[in-house]
mmCIF file of C-alpha atoms in Angstrom:
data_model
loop_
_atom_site.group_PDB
_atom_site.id
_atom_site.type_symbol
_atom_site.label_atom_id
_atom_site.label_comp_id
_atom_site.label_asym_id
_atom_site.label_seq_id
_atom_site.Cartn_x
_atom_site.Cartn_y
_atom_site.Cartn_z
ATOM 1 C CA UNK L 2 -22.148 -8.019 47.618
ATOM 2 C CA UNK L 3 -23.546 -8.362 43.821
ATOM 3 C CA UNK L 4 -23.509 -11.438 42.159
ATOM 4 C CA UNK L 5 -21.015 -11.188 39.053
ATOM 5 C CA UNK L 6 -21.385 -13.656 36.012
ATOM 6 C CA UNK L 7 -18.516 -13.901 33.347
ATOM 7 C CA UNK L 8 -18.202 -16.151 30.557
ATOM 8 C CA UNK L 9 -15.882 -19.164 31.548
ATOM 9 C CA UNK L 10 -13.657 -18.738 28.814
ATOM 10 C CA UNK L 11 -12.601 -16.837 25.351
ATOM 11 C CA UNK L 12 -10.273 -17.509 23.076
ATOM 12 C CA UNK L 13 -8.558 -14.916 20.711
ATOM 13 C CA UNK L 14 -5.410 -14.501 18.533
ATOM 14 C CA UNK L 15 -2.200 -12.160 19.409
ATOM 15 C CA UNK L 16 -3.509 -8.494 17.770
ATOM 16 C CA UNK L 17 -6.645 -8.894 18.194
ATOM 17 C CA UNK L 18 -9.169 -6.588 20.497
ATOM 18 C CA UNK L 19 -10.344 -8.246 23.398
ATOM 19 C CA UNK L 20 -13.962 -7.530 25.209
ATOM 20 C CA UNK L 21 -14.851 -9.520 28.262
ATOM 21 C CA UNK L 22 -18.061 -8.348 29.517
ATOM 22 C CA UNK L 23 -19.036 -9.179 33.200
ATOM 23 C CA UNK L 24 -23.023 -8.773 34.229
ATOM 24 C CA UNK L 25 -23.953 -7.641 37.750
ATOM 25 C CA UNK L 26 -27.810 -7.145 37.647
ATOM 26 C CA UNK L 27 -27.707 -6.593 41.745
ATOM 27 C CA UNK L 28 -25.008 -3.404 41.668
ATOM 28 C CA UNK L 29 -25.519 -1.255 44.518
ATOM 29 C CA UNK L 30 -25.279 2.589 44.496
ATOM 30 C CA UNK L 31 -22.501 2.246 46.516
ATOM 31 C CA UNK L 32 -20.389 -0.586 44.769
ATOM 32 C CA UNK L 33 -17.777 -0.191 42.105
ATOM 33 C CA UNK L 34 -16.163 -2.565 39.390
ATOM 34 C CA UNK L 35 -13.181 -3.714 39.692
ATOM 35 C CA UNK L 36 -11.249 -6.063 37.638
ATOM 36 C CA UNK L 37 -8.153 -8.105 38.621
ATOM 37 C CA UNK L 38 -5.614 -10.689 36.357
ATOM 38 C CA UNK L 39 -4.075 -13.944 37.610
ATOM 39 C CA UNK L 40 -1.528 -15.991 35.704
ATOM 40 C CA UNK L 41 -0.908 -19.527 36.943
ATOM 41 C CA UNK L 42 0.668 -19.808 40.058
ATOM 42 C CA UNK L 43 0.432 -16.073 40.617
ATOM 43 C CA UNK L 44 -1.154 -13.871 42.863
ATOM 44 C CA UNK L 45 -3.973 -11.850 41.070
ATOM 45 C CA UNK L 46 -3.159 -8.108 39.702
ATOM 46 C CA UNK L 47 -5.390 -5.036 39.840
ATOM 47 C CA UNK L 48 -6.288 -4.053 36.143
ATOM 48 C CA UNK L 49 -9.057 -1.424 36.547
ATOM 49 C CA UNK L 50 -11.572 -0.579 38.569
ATOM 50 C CA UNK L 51 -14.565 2.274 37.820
ATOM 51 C CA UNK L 52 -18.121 3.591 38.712
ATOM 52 C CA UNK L 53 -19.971 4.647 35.496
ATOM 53 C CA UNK L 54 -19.319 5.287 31.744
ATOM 54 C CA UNK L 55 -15.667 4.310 30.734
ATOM 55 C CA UNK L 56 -11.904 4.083 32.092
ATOM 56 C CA UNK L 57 -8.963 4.006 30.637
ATOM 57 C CA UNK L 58 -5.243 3.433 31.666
ATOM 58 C CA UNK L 59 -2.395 1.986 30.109
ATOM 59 C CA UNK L 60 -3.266 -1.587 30.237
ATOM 60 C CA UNK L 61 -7.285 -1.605 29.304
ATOM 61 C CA UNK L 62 -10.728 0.289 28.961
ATOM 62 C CA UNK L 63 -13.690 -0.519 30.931
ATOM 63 C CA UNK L 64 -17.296 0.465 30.032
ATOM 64 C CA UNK L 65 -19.980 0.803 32.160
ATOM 65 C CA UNK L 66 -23.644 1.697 30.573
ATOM 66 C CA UNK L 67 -25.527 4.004 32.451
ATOM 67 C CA UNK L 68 -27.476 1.464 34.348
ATOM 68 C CA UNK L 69 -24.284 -0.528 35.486
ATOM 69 C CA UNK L 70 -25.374 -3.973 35.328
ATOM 70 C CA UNK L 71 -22.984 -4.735 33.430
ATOM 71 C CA UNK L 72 -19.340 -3.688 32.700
ATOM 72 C CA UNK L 73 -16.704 -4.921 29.739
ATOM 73 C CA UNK L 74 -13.195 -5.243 29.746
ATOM 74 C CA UNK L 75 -11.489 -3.998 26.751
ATOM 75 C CA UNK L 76 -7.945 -5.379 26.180
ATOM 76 C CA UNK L 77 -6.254 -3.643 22.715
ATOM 77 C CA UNK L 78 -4.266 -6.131 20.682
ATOM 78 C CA UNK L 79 -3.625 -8.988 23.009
ATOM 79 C CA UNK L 80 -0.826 -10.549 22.837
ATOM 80 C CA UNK L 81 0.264 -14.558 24.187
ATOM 81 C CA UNK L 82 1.427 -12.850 27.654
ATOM 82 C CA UNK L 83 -2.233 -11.413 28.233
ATOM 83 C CA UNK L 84 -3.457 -15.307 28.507
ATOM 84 C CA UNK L 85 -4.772 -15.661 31.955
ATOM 85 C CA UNK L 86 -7.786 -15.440 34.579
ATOM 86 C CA UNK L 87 -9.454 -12.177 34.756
ATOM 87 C CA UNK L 88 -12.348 -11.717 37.466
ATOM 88 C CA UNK L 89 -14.577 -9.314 37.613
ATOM 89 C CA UNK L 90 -15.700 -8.271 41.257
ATOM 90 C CA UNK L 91 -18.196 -5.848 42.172
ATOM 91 C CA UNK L 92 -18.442 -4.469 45.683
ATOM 92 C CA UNK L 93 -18.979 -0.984 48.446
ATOM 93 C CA UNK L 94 -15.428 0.626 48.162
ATOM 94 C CA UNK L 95 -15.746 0.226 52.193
ATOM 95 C CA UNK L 96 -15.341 -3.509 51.522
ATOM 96 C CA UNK L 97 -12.985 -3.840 49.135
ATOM 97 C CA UNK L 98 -10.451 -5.228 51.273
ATOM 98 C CA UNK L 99 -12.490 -8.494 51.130
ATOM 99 C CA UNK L 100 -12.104 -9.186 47.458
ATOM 100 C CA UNK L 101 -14.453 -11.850 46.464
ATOM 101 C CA UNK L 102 -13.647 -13.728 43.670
ATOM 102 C CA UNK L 103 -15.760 -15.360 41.278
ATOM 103 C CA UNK L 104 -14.261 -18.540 38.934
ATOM 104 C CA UNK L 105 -13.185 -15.360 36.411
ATOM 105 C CA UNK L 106 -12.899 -15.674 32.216
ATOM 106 C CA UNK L 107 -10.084 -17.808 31.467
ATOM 107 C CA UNK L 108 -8.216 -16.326 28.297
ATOM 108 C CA UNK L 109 -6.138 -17.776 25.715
ATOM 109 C CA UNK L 110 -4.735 -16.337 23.409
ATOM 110 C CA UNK L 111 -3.346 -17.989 20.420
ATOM 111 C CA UNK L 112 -0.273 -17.211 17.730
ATOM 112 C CA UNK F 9 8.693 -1.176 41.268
ATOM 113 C CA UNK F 10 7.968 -1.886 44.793
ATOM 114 C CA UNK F 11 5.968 -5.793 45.243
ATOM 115 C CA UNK F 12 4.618 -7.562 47.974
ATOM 116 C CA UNK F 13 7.210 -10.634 48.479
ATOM 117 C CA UNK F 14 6.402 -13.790 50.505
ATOM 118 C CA UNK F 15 8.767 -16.875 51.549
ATOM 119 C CA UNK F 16 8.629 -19.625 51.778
ATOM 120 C CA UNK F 17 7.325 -20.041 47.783
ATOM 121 C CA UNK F 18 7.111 -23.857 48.642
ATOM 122 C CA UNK F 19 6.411 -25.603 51.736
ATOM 123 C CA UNK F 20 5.829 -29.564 52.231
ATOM 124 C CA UNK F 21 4.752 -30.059 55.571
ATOM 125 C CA UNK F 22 3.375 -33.221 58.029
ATOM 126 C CA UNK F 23 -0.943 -32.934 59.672
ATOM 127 C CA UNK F 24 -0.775 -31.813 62.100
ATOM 128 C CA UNK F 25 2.206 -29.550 62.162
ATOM 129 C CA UNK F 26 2.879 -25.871 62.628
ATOM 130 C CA UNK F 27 2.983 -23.776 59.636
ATOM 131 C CA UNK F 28 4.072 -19.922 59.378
ATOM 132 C CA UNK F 29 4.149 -17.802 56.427
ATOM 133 C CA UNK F 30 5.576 -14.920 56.031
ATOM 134 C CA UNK F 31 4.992 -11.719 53.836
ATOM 135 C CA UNK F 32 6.853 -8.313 53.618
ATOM 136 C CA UNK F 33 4.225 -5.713 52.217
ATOM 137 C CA UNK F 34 5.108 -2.906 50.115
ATOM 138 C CA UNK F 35 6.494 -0.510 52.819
ATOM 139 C CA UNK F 36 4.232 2.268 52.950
ATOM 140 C CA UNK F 37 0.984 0.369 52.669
ATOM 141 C CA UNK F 38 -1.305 -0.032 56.061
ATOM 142 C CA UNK F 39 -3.760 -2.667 55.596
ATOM 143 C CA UNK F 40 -2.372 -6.331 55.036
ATOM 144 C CA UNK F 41 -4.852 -9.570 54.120
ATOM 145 C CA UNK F 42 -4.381 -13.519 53.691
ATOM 146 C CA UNK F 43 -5.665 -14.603 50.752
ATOM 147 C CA UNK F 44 -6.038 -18.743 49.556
ATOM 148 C CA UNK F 45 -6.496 -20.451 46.702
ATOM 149 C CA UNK F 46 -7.084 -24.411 46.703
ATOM 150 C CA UNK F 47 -5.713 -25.697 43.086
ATOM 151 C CA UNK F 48 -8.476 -25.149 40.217
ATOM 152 C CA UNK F 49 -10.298 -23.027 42.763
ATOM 153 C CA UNK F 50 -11.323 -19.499 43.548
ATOM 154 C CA UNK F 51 -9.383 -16.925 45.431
ATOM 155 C CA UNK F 52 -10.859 -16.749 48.822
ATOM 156 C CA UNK F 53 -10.389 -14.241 51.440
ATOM 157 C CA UNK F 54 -9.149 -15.151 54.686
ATOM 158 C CA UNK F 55 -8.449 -11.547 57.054
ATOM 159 C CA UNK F 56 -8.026 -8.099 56.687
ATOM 160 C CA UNK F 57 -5.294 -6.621 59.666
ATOM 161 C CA UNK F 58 -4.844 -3.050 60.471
ATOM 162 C CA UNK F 59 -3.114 -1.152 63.080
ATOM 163 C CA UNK F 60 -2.210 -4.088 64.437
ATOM 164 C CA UNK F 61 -5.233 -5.585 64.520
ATOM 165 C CA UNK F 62 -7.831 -7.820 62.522
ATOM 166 C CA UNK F 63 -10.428 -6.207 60.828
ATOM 167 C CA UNK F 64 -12.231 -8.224 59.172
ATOM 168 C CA UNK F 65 -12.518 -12.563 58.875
ATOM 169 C CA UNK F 66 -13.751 -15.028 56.589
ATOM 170 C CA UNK F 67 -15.493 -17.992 58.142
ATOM 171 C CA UNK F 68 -12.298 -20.130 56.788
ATOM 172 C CA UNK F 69 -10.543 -18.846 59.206
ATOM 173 C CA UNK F 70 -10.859 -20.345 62.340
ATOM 174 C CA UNK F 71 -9.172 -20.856 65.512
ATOM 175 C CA UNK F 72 -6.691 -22.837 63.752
ATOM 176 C CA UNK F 73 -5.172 -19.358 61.960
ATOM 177 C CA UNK F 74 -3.608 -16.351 63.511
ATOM 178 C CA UNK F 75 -1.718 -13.523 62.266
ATOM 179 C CA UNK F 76 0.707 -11.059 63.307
ATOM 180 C CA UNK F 77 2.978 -8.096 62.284
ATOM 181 C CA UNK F 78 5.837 -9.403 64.690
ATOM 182 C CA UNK F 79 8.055 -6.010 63.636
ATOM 183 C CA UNK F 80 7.612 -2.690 61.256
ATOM 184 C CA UNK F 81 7.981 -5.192 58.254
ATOM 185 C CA UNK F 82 6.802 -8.363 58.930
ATOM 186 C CA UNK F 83 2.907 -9.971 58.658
ATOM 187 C CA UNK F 84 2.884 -13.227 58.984
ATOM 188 C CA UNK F 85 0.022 -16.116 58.719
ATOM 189 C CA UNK F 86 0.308 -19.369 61.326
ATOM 190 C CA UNK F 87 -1.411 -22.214 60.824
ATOM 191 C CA UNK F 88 -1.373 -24.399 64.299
ATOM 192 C CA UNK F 89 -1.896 -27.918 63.209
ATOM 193 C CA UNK F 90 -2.298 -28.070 59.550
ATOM 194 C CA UNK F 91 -4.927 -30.437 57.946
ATOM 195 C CA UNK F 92 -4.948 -31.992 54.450
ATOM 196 C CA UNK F 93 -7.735 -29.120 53.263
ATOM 197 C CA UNK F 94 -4.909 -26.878 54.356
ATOM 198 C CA UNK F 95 -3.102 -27.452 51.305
ATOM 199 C CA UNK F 96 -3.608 -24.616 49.003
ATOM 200 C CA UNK F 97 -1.723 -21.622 47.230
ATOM 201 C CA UNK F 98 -1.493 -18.928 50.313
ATOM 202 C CA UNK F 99 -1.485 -15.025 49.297
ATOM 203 C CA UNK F 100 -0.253 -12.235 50.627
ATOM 204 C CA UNK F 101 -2.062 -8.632 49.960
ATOM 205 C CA UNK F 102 -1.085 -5.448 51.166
ATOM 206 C CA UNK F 103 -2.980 -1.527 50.126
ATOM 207 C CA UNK F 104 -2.194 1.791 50.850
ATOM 208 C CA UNK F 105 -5.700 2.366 51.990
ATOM 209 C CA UNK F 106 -8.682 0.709 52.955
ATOM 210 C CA UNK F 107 -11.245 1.551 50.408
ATOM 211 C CA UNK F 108 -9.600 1.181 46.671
ATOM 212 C CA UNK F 109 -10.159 -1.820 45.738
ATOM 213 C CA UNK F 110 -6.243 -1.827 44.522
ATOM 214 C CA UNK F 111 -4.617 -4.495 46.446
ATOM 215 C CA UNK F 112 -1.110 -5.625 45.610
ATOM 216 C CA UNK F 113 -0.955 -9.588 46.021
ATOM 217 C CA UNK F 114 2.318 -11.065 46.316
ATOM 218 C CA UNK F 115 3.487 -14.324 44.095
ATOM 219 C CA UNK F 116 2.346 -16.578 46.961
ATOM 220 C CA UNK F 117 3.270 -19.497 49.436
ATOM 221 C CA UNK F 118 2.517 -23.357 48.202
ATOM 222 C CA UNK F 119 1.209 -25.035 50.866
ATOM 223 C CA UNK F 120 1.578 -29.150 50.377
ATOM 224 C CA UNK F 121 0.186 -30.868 53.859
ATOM 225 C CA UNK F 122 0.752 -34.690 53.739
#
């Protein structure tokens, strides 16, 4: 499984655009990106996952350049509720059942 | 919205005791995992279980660990004689299929072991 490296934290204020960016130098043909959230005392939640170029759904955008190794979360106009742990995990879809987690970007945002 | 619950949310328990946890996946998802999470630590995998079956184990668990899916709803996580290290935040995980990379965790199980 590739190696992911994320910054340990970032801080922002409530309306601002938020880019975490995730580098996986090791990606395998085969693997995909997949980013999760965890509040405190929560159990982590699926954000977005994607091969190449970008993805978008309701919650966030994630880029890809062509040579995918690296990826960055794009979070519109955070607000306080978006502070948490996101982790960026990169892996064979035929694994993906056994998530492994890295120590993630710890976010706060601020008023 | 359907969720992945899991009792108990706290549990306070004595070495060397018994421990089960239980989980209730979202009801039309196949594949259910055991996640942990030791406070200020990663999330670490523990098994993958499928047609009634494990597929897949982290070295973390050991002997010591077994799961089941004791009825069409059920999938629980027993710990046989619980050690300090034990102590940790346990989650639940359930998917719809094996290779998305979508799991839905549940809020987990607070394992204290005294």
């Amino acid at each position: 499984l590739a190696k992911t490296t994320q910054p340990i934290s970032m801080d922002s204020y409530e309306g601002q655009e938020v880019n975490i960016t995730c580098s996986h130098n090791n990606i395998a043909t085969n693997d995909y990106i997949t980013w999760y959230q965890q509040f405190p005392s929560q159990g982590p939640r699926f954000i977005i996952q994607g091969y190449k170029t970008k993805v978008t759904n309701e919650v966030a955008s994630l880029f890809i350049p062509a040579d995918r190794k690296s990826s960055t979360l794009s979070l519109p106009r955070v607000s306080l509720s978006d502070t948490a742990v996101y982790y960026c995990l990169v892996g064979d879809k035929g694994s993906q059942g056994n998530l492994i987690f890295g120590k993630g970007t710890k976010l706060s945002v601020k008023p | 919205e359907p969720e992945v619950t899991q009792t108990p949310s706290h549990q306070v328990t004595q070495m060397g005791q018994e421990v089960i946890l239980r989980c209730v996946p979202i009801s039309n998802h196949l594949y259910f995992y055991w996640y942990r999470q030791i406070l200020g630590q990663k999330v670490e995998f523990l098994v993958s279980f499928y047609n009634n079956e494990i597929s897949e184990k982290s070295e973390i668990f050991d002997d010591q660990f077994s799961v089941e899916r004791p009825d069409g709803s059920n999938f629980t996580l027993k710990i046989r004689s619980t050690k300090l290290e034990d102590s940790a935040m346990y989650f639940c995980a359930s998917s719809v299929w094996e290779n998305t990379g979508e799991l839905f965790f549940g809020e987990g199980s607070r394992l204290t072991v005294l």
